[in-house]
Coordinates of C-alpha atoms in Angstrom, one line a residue:
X1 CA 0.0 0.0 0.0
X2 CA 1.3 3.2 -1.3
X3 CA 2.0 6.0 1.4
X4 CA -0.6 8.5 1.7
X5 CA 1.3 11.2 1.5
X6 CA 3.1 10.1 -1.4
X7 CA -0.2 9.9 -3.3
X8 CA -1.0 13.3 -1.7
X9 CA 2.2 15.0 -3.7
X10 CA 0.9 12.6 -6.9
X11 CA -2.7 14.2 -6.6
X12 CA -0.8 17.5 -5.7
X13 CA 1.1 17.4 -8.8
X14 CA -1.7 16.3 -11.4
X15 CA -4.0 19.4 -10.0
X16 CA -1.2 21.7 -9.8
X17 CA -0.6 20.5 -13.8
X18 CA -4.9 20.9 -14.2
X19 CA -4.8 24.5 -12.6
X20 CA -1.3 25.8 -14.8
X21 CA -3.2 23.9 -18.1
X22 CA -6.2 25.9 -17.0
X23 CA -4.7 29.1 -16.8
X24 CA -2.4 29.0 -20.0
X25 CA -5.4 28.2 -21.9
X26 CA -7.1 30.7 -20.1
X27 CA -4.4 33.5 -20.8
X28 CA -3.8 32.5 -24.3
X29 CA -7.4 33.4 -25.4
X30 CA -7.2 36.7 -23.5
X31 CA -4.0 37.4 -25.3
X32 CA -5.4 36.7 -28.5
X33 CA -8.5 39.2 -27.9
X34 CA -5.7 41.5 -26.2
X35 CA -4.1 42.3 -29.8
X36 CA -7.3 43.7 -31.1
X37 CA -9.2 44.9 -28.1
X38 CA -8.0 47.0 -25.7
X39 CA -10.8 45.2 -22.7
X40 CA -8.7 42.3 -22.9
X41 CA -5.1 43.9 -21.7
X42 CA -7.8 45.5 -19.2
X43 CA -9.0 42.0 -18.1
X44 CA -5.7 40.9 -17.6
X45 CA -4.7 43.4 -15.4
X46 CA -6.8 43.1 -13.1
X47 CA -8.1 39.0 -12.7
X48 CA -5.1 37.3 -13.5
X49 CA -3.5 37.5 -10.4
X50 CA -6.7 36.7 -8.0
X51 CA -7.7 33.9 -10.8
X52 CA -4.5 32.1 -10.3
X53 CA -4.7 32.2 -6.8
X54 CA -8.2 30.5 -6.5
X55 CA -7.1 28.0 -9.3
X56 CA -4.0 26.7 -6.9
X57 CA -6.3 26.9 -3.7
X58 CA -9.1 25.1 -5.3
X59 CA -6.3 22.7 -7.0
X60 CA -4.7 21.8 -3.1
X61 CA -8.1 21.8 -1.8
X62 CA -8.8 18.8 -4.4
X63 CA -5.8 17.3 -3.7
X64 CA -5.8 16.9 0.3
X65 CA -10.0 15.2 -0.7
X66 CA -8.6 13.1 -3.0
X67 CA -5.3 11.8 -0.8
X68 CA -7.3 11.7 2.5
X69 CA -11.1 10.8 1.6
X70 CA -13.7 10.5 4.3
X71 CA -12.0 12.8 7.0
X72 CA -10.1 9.7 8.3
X73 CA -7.5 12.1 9.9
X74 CA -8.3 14.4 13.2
X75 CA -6.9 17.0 11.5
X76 CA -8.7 17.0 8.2
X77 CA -12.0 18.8 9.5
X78 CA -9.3 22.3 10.6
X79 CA -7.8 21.8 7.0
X80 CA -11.2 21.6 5.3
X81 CA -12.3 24.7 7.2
X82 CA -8.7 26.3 6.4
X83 CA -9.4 26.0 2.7
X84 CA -12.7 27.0 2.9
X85 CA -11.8 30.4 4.0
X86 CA -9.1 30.7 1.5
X87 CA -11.4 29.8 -1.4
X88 CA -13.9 32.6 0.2
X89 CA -11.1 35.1 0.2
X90 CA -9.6 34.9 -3.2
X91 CA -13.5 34.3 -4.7
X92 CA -13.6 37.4 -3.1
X93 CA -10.9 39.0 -4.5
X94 CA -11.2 37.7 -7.7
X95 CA -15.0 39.5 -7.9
X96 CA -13.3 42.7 -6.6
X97 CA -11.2 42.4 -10.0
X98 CA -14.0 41.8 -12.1
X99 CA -15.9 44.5 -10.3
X100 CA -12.8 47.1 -10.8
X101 CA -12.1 46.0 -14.4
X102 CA -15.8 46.5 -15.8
X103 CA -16.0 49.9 -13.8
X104 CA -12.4 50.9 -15.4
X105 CA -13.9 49.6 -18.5
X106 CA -17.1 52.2 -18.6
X107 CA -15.3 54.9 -17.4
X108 CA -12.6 54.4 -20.4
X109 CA -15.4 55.5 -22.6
X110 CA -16.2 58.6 -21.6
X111 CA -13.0 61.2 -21.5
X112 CA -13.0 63.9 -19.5
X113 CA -10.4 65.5 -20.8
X114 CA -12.2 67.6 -23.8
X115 CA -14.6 70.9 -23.1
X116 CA -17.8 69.2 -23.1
X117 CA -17.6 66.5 -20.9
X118 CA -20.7 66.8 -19.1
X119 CA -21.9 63.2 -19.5
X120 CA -18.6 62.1 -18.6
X121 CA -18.2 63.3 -15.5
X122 CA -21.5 62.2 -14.5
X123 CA -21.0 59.0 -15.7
X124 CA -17.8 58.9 -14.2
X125 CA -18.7 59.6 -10.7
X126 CA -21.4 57.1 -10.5
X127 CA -19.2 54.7 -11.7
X128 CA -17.0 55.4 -9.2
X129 CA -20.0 55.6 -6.5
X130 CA -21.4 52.2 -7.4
X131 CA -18.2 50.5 -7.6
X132 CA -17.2 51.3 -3.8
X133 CA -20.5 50.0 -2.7
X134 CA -19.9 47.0 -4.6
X135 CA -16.6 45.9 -3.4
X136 CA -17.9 47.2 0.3
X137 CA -20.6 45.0 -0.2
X138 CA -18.3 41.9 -1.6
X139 CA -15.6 42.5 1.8
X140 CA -18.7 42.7 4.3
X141 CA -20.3 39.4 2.6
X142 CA -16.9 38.0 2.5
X143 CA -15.8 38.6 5.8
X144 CA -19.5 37.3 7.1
X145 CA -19.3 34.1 5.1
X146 CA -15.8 32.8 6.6
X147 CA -17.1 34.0 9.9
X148 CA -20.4 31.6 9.6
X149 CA -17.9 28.8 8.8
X150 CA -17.0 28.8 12.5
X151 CA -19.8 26.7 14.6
X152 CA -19.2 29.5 17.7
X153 CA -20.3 32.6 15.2
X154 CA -23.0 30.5 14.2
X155 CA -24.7 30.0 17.6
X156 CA -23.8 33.6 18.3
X157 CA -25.7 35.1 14.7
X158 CA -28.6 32.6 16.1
X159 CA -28.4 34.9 19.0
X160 CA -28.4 38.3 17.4
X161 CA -31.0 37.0 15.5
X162 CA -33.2 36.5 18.2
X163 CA -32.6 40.1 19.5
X164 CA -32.5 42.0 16.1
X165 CA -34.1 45.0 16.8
X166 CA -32.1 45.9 19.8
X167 CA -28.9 45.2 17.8
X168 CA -30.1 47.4 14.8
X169 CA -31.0 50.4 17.2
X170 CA -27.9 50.0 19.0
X171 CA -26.0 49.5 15.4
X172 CA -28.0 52.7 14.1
X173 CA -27.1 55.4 16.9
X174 CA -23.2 53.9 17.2
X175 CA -23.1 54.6 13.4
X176 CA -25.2 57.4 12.8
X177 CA -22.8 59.7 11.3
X178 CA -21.2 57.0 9.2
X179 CA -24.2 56.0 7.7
X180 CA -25.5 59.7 7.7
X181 CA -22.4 60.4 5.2
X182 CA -22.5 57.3 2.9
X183 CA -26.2 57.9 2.4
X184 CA -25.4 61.5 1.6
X185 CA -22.8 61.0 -0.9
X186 CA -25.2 58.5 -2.7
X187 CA -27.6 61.0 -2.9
X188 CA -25.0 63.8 -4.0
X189 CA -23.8 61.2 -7.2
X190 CA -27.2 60.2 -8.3
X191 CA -28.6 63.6 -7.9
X192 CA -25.8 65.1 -9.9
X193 CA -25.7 68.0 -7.6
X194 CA -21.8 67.4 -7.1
X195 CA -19.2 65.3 -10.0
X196 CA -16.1 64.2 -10.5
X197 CA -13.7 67.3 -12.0
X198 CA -16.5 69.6 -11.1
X199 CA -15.4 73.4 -10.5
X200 CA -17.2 74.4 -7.0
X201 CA -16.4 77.4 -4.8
X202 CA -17.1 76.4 -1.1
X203 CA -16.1 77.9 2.2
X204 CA -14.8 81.1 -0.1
X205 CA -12.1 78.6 -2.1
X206 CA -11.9 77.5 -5.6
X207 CA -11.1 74.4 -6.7
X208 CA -12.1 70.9 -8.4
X209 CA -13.5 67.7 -7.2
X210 CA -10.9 65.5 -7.3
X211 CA -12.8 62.4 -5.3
X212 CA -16.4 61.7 -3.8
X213 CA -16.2 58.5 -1.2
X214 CA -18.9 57.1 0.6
X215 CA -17.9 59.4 3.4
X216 CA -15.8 62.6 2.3
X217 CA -15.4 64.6 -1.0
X218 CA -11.5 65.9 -1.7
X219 CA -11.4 69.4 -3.5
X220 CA -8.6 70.1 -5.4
X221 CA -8.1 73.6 -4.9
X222 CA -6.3 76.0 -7.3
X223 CA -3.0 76.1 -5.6
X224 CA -2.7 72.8 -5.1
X225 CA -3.8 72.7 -1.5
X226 CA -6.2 69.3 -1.0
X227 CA -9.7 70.3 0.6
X228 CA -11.2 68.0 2.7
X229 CA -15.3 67.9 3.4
X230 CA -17.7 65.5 4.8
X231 CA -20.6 64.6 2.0
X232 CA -23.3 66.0 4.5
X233 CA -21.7 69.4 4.2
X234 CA -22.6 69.4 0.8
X235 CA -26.2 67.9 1.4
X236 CA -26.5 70.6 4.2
X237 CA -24.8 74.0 3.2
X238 CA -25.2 75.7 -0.2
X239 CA -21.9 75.8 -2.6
X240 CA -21.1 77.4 -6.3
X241 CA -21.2 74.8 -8.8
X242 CA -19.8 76.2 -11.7
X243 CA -20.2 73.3 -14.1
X244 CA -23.8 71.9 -13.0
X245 CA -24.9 72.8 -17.0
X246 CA -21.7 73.3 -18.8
X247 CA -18.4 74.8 -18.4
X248 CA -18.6 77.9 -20.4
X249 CA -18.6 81.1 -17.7
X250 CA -19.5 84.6 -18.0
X251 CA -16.9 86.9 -16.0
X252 CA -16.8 90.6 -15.7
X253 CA -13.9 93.6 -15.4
X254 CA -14.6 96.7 -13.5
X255 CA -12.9 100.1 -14.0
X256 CA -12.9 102.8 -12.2
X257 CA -11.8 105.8 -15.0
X258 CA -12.6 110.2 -15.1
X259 CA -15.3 111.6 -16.9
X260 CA -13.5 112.5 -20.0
X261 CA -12.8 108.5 -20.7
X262 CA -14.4 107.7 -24.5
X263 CA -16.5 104.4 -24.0
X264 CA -16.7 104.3 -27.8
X265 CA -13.4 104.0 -28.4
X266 CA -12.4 101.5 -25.4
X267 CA -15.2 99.4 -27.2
X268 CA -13.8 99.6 -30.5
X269 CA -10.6 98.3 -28.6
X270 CA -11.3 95.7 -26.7
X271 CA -12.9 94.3 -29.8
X272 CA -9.6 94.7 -31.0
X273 CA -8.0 93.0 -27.9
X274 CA -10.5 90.3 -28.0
X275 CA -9.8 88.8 -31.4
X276 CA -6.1 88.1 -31.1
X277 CA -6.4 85.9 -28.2
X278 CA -7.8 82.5 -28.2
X279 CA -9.1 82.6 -24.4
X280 CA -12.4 84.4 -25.5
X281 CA -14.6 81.9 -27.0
X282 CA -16.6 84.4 -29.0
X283 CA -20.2 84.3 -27.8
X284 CA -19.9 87.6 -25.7
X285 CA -18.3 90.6 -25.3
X286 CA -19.9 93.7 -23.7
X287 CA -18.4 97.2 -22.5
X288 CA -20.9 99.4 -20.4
X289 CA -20.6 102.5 -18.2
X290 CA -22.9 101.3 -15.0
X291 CA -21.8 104.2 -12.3
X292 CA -21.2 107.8 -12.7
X293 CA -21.0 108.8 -9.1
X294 CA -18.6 110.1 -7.0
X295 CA -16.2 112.0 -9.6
X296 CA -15.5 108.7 -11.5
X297 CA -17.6 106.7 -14.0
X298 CA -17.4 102.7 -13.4
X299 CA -16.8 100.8 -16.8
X300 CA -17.7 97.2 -16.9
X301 CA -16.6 94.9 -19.4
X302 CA -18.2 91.1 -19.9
X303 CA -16.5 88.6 -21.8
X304 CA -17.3 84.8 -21.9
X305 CA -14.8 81.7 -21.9
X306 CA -15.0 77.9 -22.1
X307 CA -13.9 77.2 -18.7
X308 CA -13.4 78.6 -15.2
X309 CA -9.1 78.5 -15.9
X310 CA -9.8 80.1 -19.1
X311 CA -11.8 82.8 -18.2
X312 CA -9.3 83.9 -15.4
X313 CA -6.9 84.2 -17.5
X314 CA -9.1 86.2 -20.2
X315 CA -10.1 88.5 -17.4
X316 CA -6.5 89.5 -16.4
X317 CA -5.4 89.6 -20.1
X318 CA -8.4 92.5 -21.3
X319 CA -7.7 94.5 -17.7
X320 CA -4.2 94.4 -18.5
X321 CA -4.9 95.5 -22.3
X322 CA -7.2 97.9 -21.2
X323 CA -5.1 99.4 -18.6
X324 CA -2.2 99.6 -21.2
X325 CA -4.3 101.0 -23.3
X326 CA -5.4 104.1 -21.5
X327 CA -2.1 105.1 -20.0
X328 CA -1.3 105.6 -23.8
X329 CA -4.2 106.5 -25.7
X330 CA -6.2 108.0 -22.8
X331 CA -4.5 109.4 -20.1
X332 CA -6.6 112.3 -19.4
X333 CA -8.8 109.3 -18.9
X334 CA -6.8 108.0 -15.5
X335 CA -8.9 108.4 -12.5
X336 CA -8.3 112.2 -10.3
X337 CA -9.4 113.0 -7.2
X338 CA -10.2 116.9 -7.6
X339 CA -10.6 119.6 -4.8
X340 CA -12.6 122.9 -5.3
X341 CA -10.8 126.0 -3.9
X342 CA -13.6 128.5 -2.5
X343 CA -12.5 132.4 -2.2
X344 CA -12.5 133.5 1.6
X345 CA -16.2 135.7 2.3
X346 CA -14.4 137.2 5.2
X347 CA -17.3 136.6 7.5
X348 CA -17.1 137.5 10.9
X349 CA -17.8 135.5 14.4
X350 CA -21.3 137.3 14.5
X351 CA -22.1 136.6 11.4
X352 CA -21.6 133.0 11.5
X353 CA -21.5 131.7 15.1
X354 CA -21.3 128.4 14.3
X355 CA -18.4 127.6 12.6
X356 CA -18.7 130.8 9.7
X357 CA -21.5 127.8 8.3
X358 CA -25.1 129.9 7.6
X359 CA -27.9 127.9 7.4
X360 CA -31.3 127.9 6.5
X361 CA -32.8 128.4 10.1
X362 CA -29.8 128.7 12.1
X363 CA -26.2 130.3 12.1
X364 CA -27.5 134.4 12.5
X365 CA -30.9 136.3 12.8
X366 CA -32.3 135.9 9.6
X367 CA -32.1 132.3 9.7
X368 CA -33.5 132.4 13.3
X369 CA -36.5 134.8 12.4
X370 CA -37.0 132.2 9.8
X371 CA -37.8 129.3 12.1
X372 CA -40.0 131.4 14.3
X373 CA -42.3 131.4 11.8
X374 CA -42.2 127.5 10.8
X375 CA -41.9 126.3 14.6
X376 CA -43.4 129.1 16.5
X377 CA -40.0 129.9 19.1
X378 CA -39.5 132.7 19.8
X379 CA -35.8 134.0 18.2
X380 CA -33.2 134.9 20.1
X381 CA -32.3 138.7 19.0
X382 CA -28.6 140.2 19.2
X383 CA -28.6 143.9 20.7
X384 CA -26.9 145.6 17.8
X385 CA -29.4 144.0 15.1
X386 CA -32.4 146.1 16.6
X387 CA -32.7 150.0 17.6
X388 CA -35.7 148.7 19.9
X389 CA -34.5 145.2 21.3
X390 CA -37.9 145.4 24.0
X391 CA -40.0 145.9 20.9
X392 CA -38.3 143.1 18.9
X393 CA -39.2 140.9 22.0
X394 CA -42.3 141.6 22.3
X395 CA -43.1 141.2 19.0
X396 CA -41.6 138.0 19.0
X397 CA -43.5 137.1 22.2
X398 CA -46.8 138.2 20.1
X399 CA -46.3 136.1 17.5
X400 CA -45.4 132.7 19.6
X401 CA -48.3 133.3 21.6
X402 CA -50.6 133.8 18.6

């Protein structure tokens, strides 16, 4: 009678033979699709390694049956269970790869790299949403499956069982937030209020969405600087989303120039300055004078672009034009401040009491008289404006008490 183990490494060695077979034949048919479809490198990539790995598992697993049938040895039922898990976790991982490659796969069709790329985006970030639920849902059902292979865990699931709906509160308040921010970044994707490559302006900086995970979105902000929110921020607090429609922005210029400025002829200009760049992308350009207060007229200019970048940049490029071009064309143009120098009245302290500043009912007699007769006082008379000052008085005492 052959020793057992010696027809263990026979079986051993015919599976391991059966599993590489396998996955030459396997790999020579990708190959083959490979050189004409680019899905097939894609496969490759990501299943070969995990599909090997199960093929040799399953392959010893086959092997030990085969050598040591009926559980004859003690220690068979621990190397069952051993392979058991291991078959779960590389099924597992295996899925993960198919999971990743047919998400990599749809997302390779839409590029987000060209102007209008709307669709993409969206399609992009759903992707990207519904495959981290995937493989969050293939690790939890992994994890639970090699956990039921233990006979303890099994009497103990019997037991939460049996008290589910004091586990599931308990579960729900020790996890509210958790589940408070994976349900709002489902909603964010599949609302299409927020996307992948997005341009947003939150908490007063601008930048693009790099990422949205079940539980934080990562804004890539303009200088490089990473941004860091929870996804209920966004369900919570209102944010700019400059691309929610389309990229293409409208952005304004303001100056502040003198009254003599000619708004015809800085419009004839920055016609001029518009058509020898390639920022503007042509669908408007308007120059208007919207404030004339304050000794200076306010001159906005609008001009459009295909993108938030782009229109930055074609902002500072017509105010630096536009600025050039006034220092030389215009510079009677350039903003003043002017002061108005008054000849001295030479009014005396009597005259003006109250700071040399007559008013309409106050500041010297006149002006007092005045107000008697709109409020009914009685004025207050100097001594040298009246040969009878009693007289005045009275008279002024007549007229408050009539």
């Amino acid at each position: 009678m052959l020793d057992p183990w010696l027809v263990f490494a026979l079986i051993l060695l015919a599976c391991l033979v059966g599993a590489v077979v396998v996955v030459a034949i396997v790999a020579a048919s990708v190959r083959a699709a490979a050189r004409r479809r680019e899905w097939a490198q894609l496969l490759i990539r990501h299943a070969r390694r995990p599909f090997r790995v199960l093929l040799i598992v399953i392959a010893m697993w086959i092997a030990f049956v085969l050598a040591f049938p009926g559980e004859r040895e003690e220690w068979m039922p621990a190397i069952n269970h051993t392979f058991r898990i291991a078959v779960i976790a590389s099924g597992a991982w295996l899925l993960i790869g198919v999971v990743r490659y047919a998400t990599d796969l749809a997302i390779g069709r839409y590029r987000i790299d060209i102007p209008d790329n709307r669709v993409a985006r969206r399609i992009r970030t759903q992707t990207l949403i519904v495959r981290r639920l995937t493989i969050a849902l293939i690790v939890i059902v992994a994890v639970g499956a090699a956990l039921l292979s233990f006979p303890a865990v099994q009497a103990l699931g019997a037991s939460v069982l049996a008290s589910a709906g004091i586990a599931s509160i308990v579960a729900g308040l020790a996890a509210q937030s958790v589940l408070a921010n994976m349900f709002a970044g489902v909603q964010l994707v599949f609302s299409e209020a927020l996307r992948v490559d997005d341009v947003i302006v939150v908490e007063g900086e601008w930048g693009r969405v790099g990422e949205i995970t079940l539980s934080y979105v990562v804004l890539d902000l303009w200088d490089d600087r990473r941004l860091v929110l929870p996804c209920t921020y966004f369900t919570t607090n209102p944010f700019q989303n400059w691309t929610r429609q389309g990229s293409e922005l409208l952005g304004s210029i303001e100056l502040d120039l003198d009254w003599r400025v000619s708004p015809t002829r800085m419009r004839e200009h920055l016609q001029r300055v518009l058509t020898e760049t390639e920022l503007w992308d042509g669908r408007a350009s308007v120059l208007q004078v919207t404030e004339a207060t304050g000794g200076l007229v306010r001159v906005r200019i609008l001009v459009t672009a295909q993108d938030a970048p782009t229109l930055f940049d074609l902002r500072c490029f017509v105010r630096e034009a536009m600025v050039d071009w006034v220092q030389r064309q215009m510079p009677a143009a350039l903003p003043v401040q002017r002061i108005v120098m008054t000849p001295d009245t030479g009014a005396t302290e009597e005259e003006a009491p109250r700071g040399g500043a007559d008013g309409l009912f106050t500041g010297n007699v006149a002006a007092q008289e005045r107000a008697s007769t709109f409020t009914q006082a009685m004025p207050v008379v100097s001594p040298d404006s009246s040969e009878d000052g009693e007289g005045a008085g009275d008279g002024g005492a007549q007229r408050s008490t009539g």
